[in-house]
Coordinates of C-alpha atoms in Angstrom, one line a residue:
M528 CA 105.7 125.7 49.0
T529 CA 105.2 129.5 49.2
T530 CA 108.0 131.5 50.7
S531 CA 105.7 134.3 51.9
K532 CA 105.0 134.3 55.7
I533 CA 101.4 133.6 56.6
K534 CA 100.9 135.5 59.9
N535 CA 97.3 134.7 60.7
M536 CA 94.1 133.1 59.5
V537 CA 93.1 136.3 57.6
D538 CA 96.3 136.0 55.5
F539 CA 95.7 132.3 55.0
A540 CA 92.1 132.9 53.9
A541 CA 93.3 135.4 51.4
V542 CA 96.0 133.2 49.8
S543 CA 93.9 130.0 49.9
G544 CA 90.7 131.4 48.6
I545 CA 88.7 129.9 51.4
S546 CA 86.5 132.0 53.6
R547 CA 87.5 132.6 57.2
P548 CA 84.3 131.2 58.7
T549 CA 84.9 128.0 56.7
L550 CA 88.4 127.8 58.0
S551 CA 87.3 128.4 61.6
K552 CA 84.8 125.6 61.2
Y553 CA 87.4 123.3 59.9
F554 CA 89.9 124.0 62.7
N555 CA 87.2 123.5 65.3
D556 CA 86.1 120.2 63.7
A557 CA 87.6 119.0 60.4
E558 CA 84.7 116.5 59.9
S559 CA 82.2 119.3 59.9
V560 CA 83.1 120.6 56.4
R561 CA 82.5 118.9 53.1
P562 CA 85.2 116.4 52.0
S563 CA 86.0 118.4 48.9
T564 CA 86.4 121.6 51.0
R565 CA 88.5 119.7 53.6
S566 CA 90.8 118.4 50.9
K567 CA 91.2 121.9 49.5
I568 CA 92.1 123.3 53.0
E569 CA 94.6 120.6 53.7
A570 CA 96.3 121.1 50.3
A571 CA 96.5 124.8 51.1
L572 CA 97.9 124.1 54.5
E573 CA 100.7 122.0 53.0
Q574 CA 101.4 124.5 50.2
H575 CA 101.7 127.5 52.4
D576 CA 103.1 125.8 55.5
Y577 CA 100.6 127.4 57.7
R578 CA 99.7 126.2 61.2
P579 CA 97.0 128.1 63.0
N580 CA 97.4 129.5 66.5
I581 CA 95.0 127.2 68.3
Y582 CA 95.3 129.4 71.5
A583 CA 94.1 132.5 69.6
I584 CA 91.3 130.5 67.9
N585 CA 90.2 129.2 71.3
Q586 CA 90.1 132.7 72.8
N587 CA 87.5 133.8 70.3
R588 CA 85.1 131.1 71.7
R589 CA 82.8 131.4 74.7
R590 CA 84.5 128.2 75.9
T591 CA 87.8 126.9 74.6
R592 CA 89.0 123.4 73.9
N593 CA 91.4 123.7 76.8
I594 CA 91.0 121.7 80.0
G595 CA 93.0 122.8 83.0
L596 CA 94.7 120.1 85.2
V597 CA 96.0 121.3 88.6
V598 CA 97.9 119.0 91.0
P599 CA 99.5 119.8 94.4
N600 CA 103.1 119.1 93.4
L601 CA 104.5 117.8 90.2
T602 CA 107.8 117.0 91.8
D603 CA 106.0 114.2 93.6
P604 CA 106.2 111.1 91.2
F605 CA 102.8 110.1 92.6
F606 CA 101.0 113.1 91.2
A607 CA 103.2 113.2 88.1
A608 CA 101.9 109.7 87.3
I609 CA 98.3 110.6 87.9
A610 CA 98.7 113.7 85.7
R611 CA 100.1 111.6 82.9
T612 CA 97.1 109.3 83.0
I613 CA 94.6 112.2 82.9
E614 CA 96.5 114.1 80.3
G615 CA 96.3 111.2 78.0
L616 CA 92.6 110.9 78.4
I617 CA 92.1 114.6 77.8
L618 CA 94.1 114.4 74.5
E619 CA 92.2 111.3 73.4
A620 CA 88.9 113.3 73.8
G621 CA 90.3 116.0 71.5
Y622 CA 90.9 118.6 74.1
N623 CA 94.1 120.4 75.1
P624 CA 95.4 119.7 78.6
L625 CA 97.0 122.6 80.5
L626 CA 99.0 121.2 83.4
L627 CA 99.8 123.3 86.4
S628 CA 101.4 122.6 89.8
S629 CA 100.5 124.3 93.0
H630 CA 103.9 123.5 94.5
G631 CA 102.3 122.8 97.8
G632 CA 101.1 126.4 98.4
P633 CA 97.6 127.8 98.6
E634 CA 98.5 131.1 97.0
Q635 CA 99.9 129.3 93.9
E636 CA 96.8 127.0 93.8
I637 CA 94.5 130.1 93.5
S638 CA 96.9 131.8 91.1
N639 CA 96.7 128.7 88.9
L640 CA 92.9 128.9 88.9
D641 CA 93.0 132.6 88.2
S642 CA 95.3 132.0 85.2
L643 CA 93.0 129.3 83.9
R644 CA 89.9 131.5 84.3
S645 CA 91.5 134.1 82.1
I646 CA 91.7 131.7 79.1
K647 CA 88.1 130.5 79.4
P648 CA 88.7 126.8 79.7
A649 CA 86.1 124.2 78.9
G650 CA 86.6 122.9 82.4
V651 CA 89.2 122.3 85.1
L652 CA 90.3 119.1 87.0
L653 CA 91.7 120.0 90.4
A654 CA 93.5 117.9 92.9
P655 CA 93.4 120.4 95.8
L656 CA 96.0 120.8 98.5
G657 CA 93.3 120.0 101.1
R658 CA 93.6 121.6 104.5
A659 CA 95.8 124.4 103.1
S660 CA 93.4 125.2 100.2
N661 CA 91.3 128.4 100.2
A662 CA 88.0 126.6 100.0
D663 CA 86.0 129.8 99.5
A664 CA 88.1 130.8 96.5
V665 CA 87.9 127.3 95.0
A666 CA 84.1 127.3 95.6
A667 CA 83.7 130.7 93.8
F668 CA 85.8 129.4 90.9
A669 CA 83.7 126.2 90.6
E670 CA 80.5 128.3 90.4
E671 CA 82.0 130.1 87.4
I672 CA 84.0 127.4 85.6
P673 CA 83.0 123.7 85.2
T674 CA 85.2 122.0 87.9
V675 CA 85.9 118.4 89.0
L676 CA 87.8 117.6 92.1
F677 CA 89.9 114.4 92.3
D678 CA 92.1 112.8 94.9
A679 CA 90.9 115.0 97.8
N680 CA 87.6 116.7 98.4
L681 CA 87.0 120.2 99.9
E682 CA 84.2 120.8 102.4
G683 CA 81.8 123.6 101.1
V684 CA 82.8 123.3 97.5
E685 CA 79.9 122.3 95.2
A686 CA 81.8 120.3 92.6
A687 CA 81.9 116.7 91.3
F688 CA 84.5 114.6 93.2
F689 CA 86.2 111.3 92.4
G690 CA 88.7 109.6 94.8
S691 CA 89.6 106.6 96.8
D692 CA 87.5 104.9 99.4
N693 CA 89.8 105.3 102.4
T694 CA 87.4 103.4 104.7
Q695 CA 87.6 100.3 102.5
S696 CA 91.3 100.5 101.7
I697 CA 92.5 101.1 105.3
G698 CA 90.1 98.4 106.5
L699 CA 91.7 96.0 104.0
I700 CA 95.3 96.6 105.1
V701 CA 94.5 96.6 108.8
D702 CA 92.7 93.2 108.4
Y703 CA 95.8 91.9 106.5
L704 CA 98.3 93.2 109.1
C705 CA 96.3 91.8 112.1
R706 CA 95.8 88.5 110.3
T707 CA 99.5 88.0 109.6
G708 CA 101.2 89.4 112.7
E709 CA 100.9 91.9 115.5
P710 CA 98.2 94.6 115.2
P711 CA 99.6 97.8 113.8
V712 CA 100.1 101.3 115.3
F713 CA 99.2 104.2 113.0
F714 CA 102.1 106.5 112.1
E715 CA 101.0 109.9 111.0
M716 CA 101.6 113.7 111.1
E717 CA 100.0 115.6 114.0
T718 CA 98.4 118.0 111.6
P719 CA 97.3 116.1 108.5
I720 CA 97.8 118.0 105.3
N721 CA 94.7 116.8 103.4
P722 CA 91.3 115.3 104.0
N723 CA 92.5 111.8 103.0
A724 CA 94.8 111.6 106.0
L725 CA 92.0 112.4 108.4
R726 CA 89.8 109.8 106.7
R727 CA 92.6 107.2 107.0
R728 CA 93.0 108.1 110.7
H729 CA 89.3 107.5 111.4
A730 CA 89.2 104.3 109.2
Y731 CA 92.2 102.9 111.1
Q732 CA 90.5 103.5 114.5
T733 CA 87.2 101.9 113.4
S734 CA 88.9 99.0 111.8
M735 CA 91.0 98.2 114.9
E736 CA 87.9 98.5 117.1
R737 CA 85.9 96.2 114.8
L738 CA 88.6 93.6 115.1
G739 CA 88.7 93.9 118.9
F740 CA 92.1 95.7 119.2
E741 CA 92.9 99.0 120.9
P742 CA 93.9 101.7 118.3
A743 CA 97.3 103.2 118.9
F744 CA 98.7 106.3 117.3
V745 CA 102.2 107.7 116.7
R746 CA 101.5 111.4 115.8
V747 CA 104.7 113.2 114.8
P748 CA 105.4 116.9 114.2
G749 CA 105.8 118.2 110.7
E750 CA 104.4 120.6 108.1
G751 CA 104.2 120.7 104.4
W752 CA 105.0 118.0 101.8
D753 CA 108.4 116.8 102.9
F754 CA 106.9 113.5 104.0
E755 CA 110.1 111.4 103.5
E756 CA 112.1 113.7 105.7
I757 CA 109.5 113.8 108.4
G758 CA 109.1 110.0 108.3
S759 CA 112.9 109.5 108.6
R760 CA 113.5 112.1 111.3
E761 CA 110.6 111.3 113.5
G762 CA 110.7 107.6 112.7
A763 CA 114.3 107.6 114.0
K764 CA 113.2 109.1 117.3
M765 CA 110.4 106.6 117.6
L766 CA 112.7 103.6 116.9
A767 CA 115.3 104.9 119.3
S768 CA 112.8 105.3 122.1
K769 CA 112.0 101.6 122.1
T770 CA 108.5 102.3 123.4
R771 CA 106.5 100.7 120.6
Q772 CA 103.7 98.5 121.7
T773 CA 103.9 96.4 118.5
N774 CA 106.3 95.4 115.8
T775 CA 103.9 96.5 113.1
I776 CA 103.6 100.1 111.8
L777 CA 101.0 101.3 109.3
C778 CA 101.9 104.7 107.9
S779 CA 99.3 107.2 106.7
N780 CA 101.0 107.3 103.3
D781 CA 103.8 105.7 101.4
R782 CA 106.1 108.7 101.5
L783 CA 106.1 108.6 105.3
A784 CA 106.7 104.9 105.1
I785 CA 109.7 105.4 102.8
G786 CA 111.2 107.8 105.3
L787 CA 110.6 105.3 108.1
L788 CA 112.2 102.5 106.1
S789 CA 115.3 104.7 105.8
A790 CA 115.3 105.3 109.6
A791 CA 115.1 101.6 110.2
F792 CA 118.0 100.9 107.9
E793 CA 120.1 103.6 109.7
A794 CA 119.2 102.0 113.0
D795 CA 120.2 98.6 111.7
I796 CA 116.7 97.2 112.3
K797 CA 115.7 94.6 109.8
V798 CA 112.2 95.1 108.3
G799 CA 110.2 92.2 106.8
L800 CA 108.0 89.2 107.3
G801 CA 110.4 86.6 108.7
A802 CA 110.9 85.7 112.3
D803 CA 114.3 87.3 112.1
S804 CA 112.7 90.7 111.3
P805 CA 111.7 92.7 114.4
L806 CA 109.8 95.3 112.5
R807 CA 107.0 95.4 109.8
I808 CA 106.2 98.6 107.9
A809 CA 103.2 99.2 105.6
G810 CA 101.9 102.3 103.8
H811 CA 99.1 103.5 101.5
D812 CA 99.0 104.8 97.9
D813 CA 101.4 102.5 96.0
H814 CA 103.8 105.3 95.3
P815 CA 105.8 104.7 92.1
F816 CA 108.9 104.2 94.3
A817 CA 107.2 101.7 96.7
K818 CA 108.2 98.6 94.7
Y819 CA 111.9 99.7 94.7
T820 CA 112.4 100.3 98.4
C821 CA 114.4 97.8 100.4
P822 CA 112.5 95.8 101.3
S823 CA 109.7 96.6 98.9
L824 CA 106.8 98.3 100.6
T825 CA 103.5 96.6 101.4
T826 CA 100.8 99.1 100.6
I827 CA 97.4 99.8 99.1
S828 CA 97.2 100.6 95.4
Q829 CA 94.6 103.3 94.5
D830 CA 92.6 102.8 91.3
Y831 CA 93.7 105.9 89.5
T832 CA 92.8 104.5 86.1
S833 CA 89.1 104.5 87.1
I834 CA 89.4 107.8 89.1
G835 CA 91.1 109.5 86.1
A836 CA 88.6 108.1 83.6
R837 CA 85.5 109.1 85.6
S838 CA 87.0 112.6 86.3
V839 CA 87.7 113.2 82.6
A840 CA 84.3 111.8 81.6
A841 CA 82.6 114.1 84.1
I842 CA 84.4 117.3 83.0
L843 CA 83.7 116.5 79.3
A844 CA 80.0 116.1 80.0
M845 CA 80.0 119.4 81.9
A846 CA 81.9 121.1 79.0
D847 CA 79.3 119.8 76.5
A848 CA 76.4 121.0 78.6
P849 CA 77.7 123.8 80.9
D850 CA 74.2 125.2 81.7
D851 CA 72.8 121.9 83.0
N852 CA 72.0 122.2 86.7
L853 CA 72.4 118.6 87.6
P854 CA 73.7 117.7 91.1
P855 CA 77.5 117.1 91.2
E856 CA 78.5 113.5 90.7
N857 CA 80.6 111.8 93.4
A858 CA 82.2 108.4 93.4
L859 CA 84.7 106.5 95.5
F860 CA 86.8 103.7 94.2
E861 CA 88.2 100.7 96.2
G862 CA 91.9 100.1 96.7
R863 CA 93.8 96.9 96.2
L864 CA 96.2 95.3 98.7
V865 CA 99.7 95.0 97.4
M866 CA 101.7 92.5 99.5
R867 CA 105.5 93.0 99.4
G868 CA 108.5 92.3 101.5
S869 CA 108.1 95.0 104.2
A870 CA 105.1 93.4 105.9

């Protein structure tokens, strides 16, 4: 192995005797060069211990091999799990995933998109904040860079979207709760943070009416992404008031439900299916912690394997043909009822 430091591809071309265009072609797609040339390049790489700066190579292209992935909050295990799934699919396709978190803030969300724009990505997968998002700025970005939205859609943004069918999933769990006990009230924040929450609110109402029951809502104050804290604090107030019309509570998402379970424990109220349990609690999303609560949380599992696969397939198709003017693809995926001990 040589002891001289190879600083860039120009240096490597000089010491290896291989032209820079051929090297660029190899680093873009090794199978695109002749086997004999490929062997020579690989031998030279080993001899000189050279590893190219893929970022710099990408920057010289009209579009890079980078795909941006932006989620609302990576501290949330739910979005961390989704991101891991999508990252793996991007890597399998031979692209470089660049994962960014918006940390629950609209300014950071747009800052992330601006940063990605500067490196000319092949495309971007965005799970938007929702109500807090700057939809106009996202729409402008999507006109310039191939963009796919997942998890939550944004009105006025012309982009492909893949997410869960909240009408189907809420209908499924409302049917189950009504069939196995008292009809549920719907526990939610007064000002939902994303479009999914609004769709779930509407789906609950229509499902209850379809079954012949009067919808009942518990709308609690709270802002931001501290769902567990809101669920615990406001749930404690609700439980203390003893004004519930039913012993069954369906929460808008699992994180609110986890907080409510905590409040029930503190109030010494047993949660579960048996006759000795005066309270049933259910959620939505199948949060990674839902199976480990006490009791474990009955919920709806979103099909994020399919959502991730379709999102990645769509962004790869757009990256391969960025000038195609096809209408944005949209698809919703059904949820699956997960029956556990809480309801």
